[in-house]
Short mmCIF file of C-alpha atoms in Angstrom, two decimals:
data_model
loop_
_atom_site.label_atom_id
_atom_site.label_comp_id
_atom_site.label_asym_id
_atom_site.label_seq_id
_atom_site.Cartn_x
_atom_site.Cartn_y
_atom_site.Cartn_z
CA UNK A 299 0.00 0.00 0.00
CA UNK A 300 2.83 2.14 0.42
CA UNK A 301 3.90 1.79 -2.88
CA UNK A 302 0.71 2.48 -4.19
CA UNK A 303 0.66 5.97 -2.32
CA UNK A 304 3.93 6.98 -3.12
CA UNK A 305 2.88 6.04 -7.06
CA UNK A 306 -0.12 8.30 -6.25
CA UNK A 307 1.42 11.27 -5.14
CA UNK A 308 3.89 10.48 -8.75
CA UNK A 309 1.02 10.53 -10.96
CA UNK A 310 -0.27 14.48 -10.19
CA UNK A 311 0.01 16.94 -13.17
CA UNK A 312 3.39 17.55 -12.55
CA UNK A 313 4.29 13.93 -14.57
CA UNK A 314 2.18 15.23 -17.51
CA UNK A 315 5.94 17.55 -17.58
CA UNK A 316 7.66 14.53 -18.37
CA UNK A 317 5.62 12.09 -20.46
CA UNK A 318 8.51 10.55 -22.31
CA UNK A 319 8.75 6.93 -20.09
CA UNK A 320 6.09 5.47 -22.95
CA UNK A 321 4.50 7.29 -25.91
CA UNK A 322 1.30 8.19 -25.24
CA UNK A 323 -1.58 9.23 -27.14
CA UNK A 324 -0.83 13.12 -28.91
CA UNK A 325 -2.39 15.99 -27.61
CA UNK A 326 -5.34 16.49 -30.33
CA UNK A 327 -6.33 13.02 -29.54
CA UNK A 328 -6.31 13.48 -26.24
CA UNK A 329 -8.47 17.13 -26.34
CA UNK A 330 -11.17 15.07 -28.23
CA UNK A 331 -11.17 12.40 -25.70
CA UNK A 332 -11.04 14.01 -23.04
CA UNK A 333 -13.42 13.80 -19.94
CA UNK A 334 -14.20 13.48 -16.36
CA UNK A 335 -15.27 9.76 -17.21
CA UNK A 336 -12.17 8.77 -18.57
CA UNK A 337 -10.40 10.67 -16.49
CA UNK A 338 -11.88 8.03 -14.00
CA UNK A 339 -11.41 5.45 -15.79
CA UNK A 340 -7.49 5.57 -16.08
CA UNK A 341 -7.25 6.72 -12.48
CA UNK A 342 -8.76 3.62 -11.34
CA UNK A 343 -7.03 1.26 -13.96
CA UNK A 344 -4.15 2.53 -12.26
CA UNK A 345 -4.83 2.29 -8.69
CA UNK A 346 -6.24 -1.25 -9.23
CA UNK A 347 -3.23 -2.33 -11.05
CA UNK A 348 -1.57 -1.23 -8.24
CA UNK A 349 -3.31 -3.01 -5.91
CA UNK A 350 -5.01 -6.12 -6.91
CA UNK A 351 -2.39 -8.91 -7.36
CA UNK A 352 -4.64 -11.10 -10.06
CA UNK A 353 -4.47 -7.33 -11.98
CA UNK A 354 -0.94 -6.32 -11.48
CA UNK A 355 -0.16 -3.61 -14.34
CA UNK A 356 3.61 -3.33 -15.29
CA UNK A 357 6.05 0.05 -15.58
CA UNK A 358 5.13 0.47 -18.85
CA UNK A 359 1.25 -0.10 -18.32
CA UNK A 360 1.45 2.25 -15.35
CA UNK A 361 2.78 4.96 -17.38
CA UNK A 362 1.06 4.96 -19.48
CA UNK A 363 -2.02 5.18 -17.48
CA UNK A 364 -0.39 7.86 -15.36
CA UNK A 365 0.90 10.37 -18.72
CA UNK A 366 -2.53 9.96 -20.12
CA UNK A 367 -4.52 10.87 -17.03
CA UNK A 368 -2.01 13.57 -15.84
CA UNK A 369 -2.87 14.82 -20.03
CA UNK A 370 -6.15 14.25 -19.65
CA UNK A 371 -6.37 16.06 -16.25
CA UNK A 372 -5.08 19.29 -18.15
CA UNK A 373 -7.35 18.98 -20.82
CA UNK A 374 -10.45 18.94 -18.36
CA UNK A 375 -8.97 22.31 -16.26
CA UNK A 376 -7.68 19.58 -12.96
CA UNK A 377 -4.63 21.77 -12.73
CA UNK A 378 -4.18 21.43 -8.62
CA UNK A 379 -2.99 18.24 -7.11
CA UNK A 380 -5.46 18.39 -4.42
CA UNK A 381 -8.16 18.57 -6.85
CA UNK A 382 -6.53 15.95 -8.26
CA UNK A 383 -6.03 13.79 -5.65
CA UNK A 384 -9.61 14.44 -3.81
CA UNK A 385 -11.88 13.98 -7.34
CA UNK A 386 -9.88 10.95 -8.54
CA UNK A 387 -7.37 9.25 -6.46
CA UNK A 388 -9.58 9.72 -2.98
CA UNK A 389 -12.79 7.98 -4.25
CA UNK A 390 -10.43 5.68 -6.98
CA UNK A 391 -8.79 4.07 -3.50
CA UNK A 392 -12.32 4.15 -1.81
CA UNK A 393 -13.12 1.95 -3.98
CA UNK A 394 -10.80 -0.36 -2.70
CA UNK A 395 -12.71 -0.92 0.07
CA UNK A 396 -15.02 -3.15 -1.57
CA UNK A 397 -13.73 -6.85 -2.10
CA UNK A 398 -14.93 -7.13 -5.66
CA UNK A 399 -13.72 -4.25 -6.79
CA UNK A 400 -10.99 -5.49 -8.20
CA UNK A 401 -12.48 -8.71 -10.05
CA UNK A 402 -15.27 -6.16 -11.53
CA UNK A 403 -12.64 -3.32 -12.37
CA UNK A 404 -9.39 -5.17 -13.12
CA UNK A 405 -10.65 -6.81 -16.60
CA UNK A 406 -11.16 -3.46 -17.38
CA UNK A 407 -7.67 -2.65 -17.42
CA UNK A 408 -7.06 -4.51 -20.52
CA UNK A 409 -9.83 -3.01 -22.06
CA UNK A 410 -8.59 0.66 -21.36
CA UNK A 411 -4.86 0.11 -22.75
CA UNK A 412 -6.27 -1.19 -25.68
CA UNK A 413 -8.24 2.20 -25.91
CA UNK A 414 -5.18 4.10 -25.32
CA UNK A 415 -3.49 1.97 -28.16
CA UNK A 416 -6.06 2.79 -30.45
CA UNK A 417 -5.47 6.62 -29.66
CA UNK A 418 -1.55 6.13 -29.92
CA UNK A 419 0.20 5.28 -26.93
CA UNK A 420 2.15 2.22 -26.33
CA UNK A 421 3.51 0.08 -23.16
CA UNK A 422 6.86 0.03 -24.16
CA UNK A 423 9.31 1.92 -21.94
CA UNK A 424 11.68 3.91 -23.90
CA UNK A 425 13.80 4.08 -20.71
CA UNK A 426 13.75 2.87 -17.59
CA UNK A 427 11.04 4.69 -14.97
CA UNK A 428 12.91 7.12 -12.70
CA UNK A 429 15.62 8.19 -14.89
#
């Protein structure tokens, strides 16, 4: 769980700065795309993948997740942290609290990368997380 926090408090706007871990999706795409709703959606891929062991998301997975939200988040106006964290993180880990959240939200993991895919992005690190 401490993992998963520290990841949290990683994936805030300020990432969006440095998106170059994975490719992700292009700007354009992402203004078109852009909502609350998916804003959810990639928040909570991310937290579950973080969290649910039969769900596990890898580096690349997770940033990609994590550049497209933060870009997403900037397309929508979520330029605090806090707003950030209380709109999508608080309620995303909430839902964590419920024992099958992550058998009904972890297929849809899959699902969302494939989406992301489809808009651009890719899995593949082009260098290693943290460098």
């Amino acid at each position: 769980m401490l993992r998963a926090f520290l990841l949290m408090l990683l994936a805030t706007p300020a990432l969006a700065q440095d998106p170059g871990f994975v490719t992700l999706p292009d700007d354009a795409t992402i203004t078109k795309a852009a909502t609350p709703e998916l804003l959810t959606e990639l928040v909570v891929a991310n937290v579950v993948g973080m969290n649910c062991a039969a769900y596990r998301i890898d580096d690349g997975t997770w940033a990609l997740l994590t550049g497209t939200a933060d870009k997403v988040a900037a397309a929508i106006g979520v330029k605090e942290s806090s707003d950030y964290d209380a709109k999508y993180f608080g309620p995303a880990f909430d839902l964590l609290n419920d024992p099958s959240t992550c058998d009904s939200e972890g297929p849809k993991i899959a699902l969302l990368v494939d989406r992301l895919r489809e808009m651009g992005g890719d899995t593949t690190l082009l260098r290693p997380l943290g460098e």
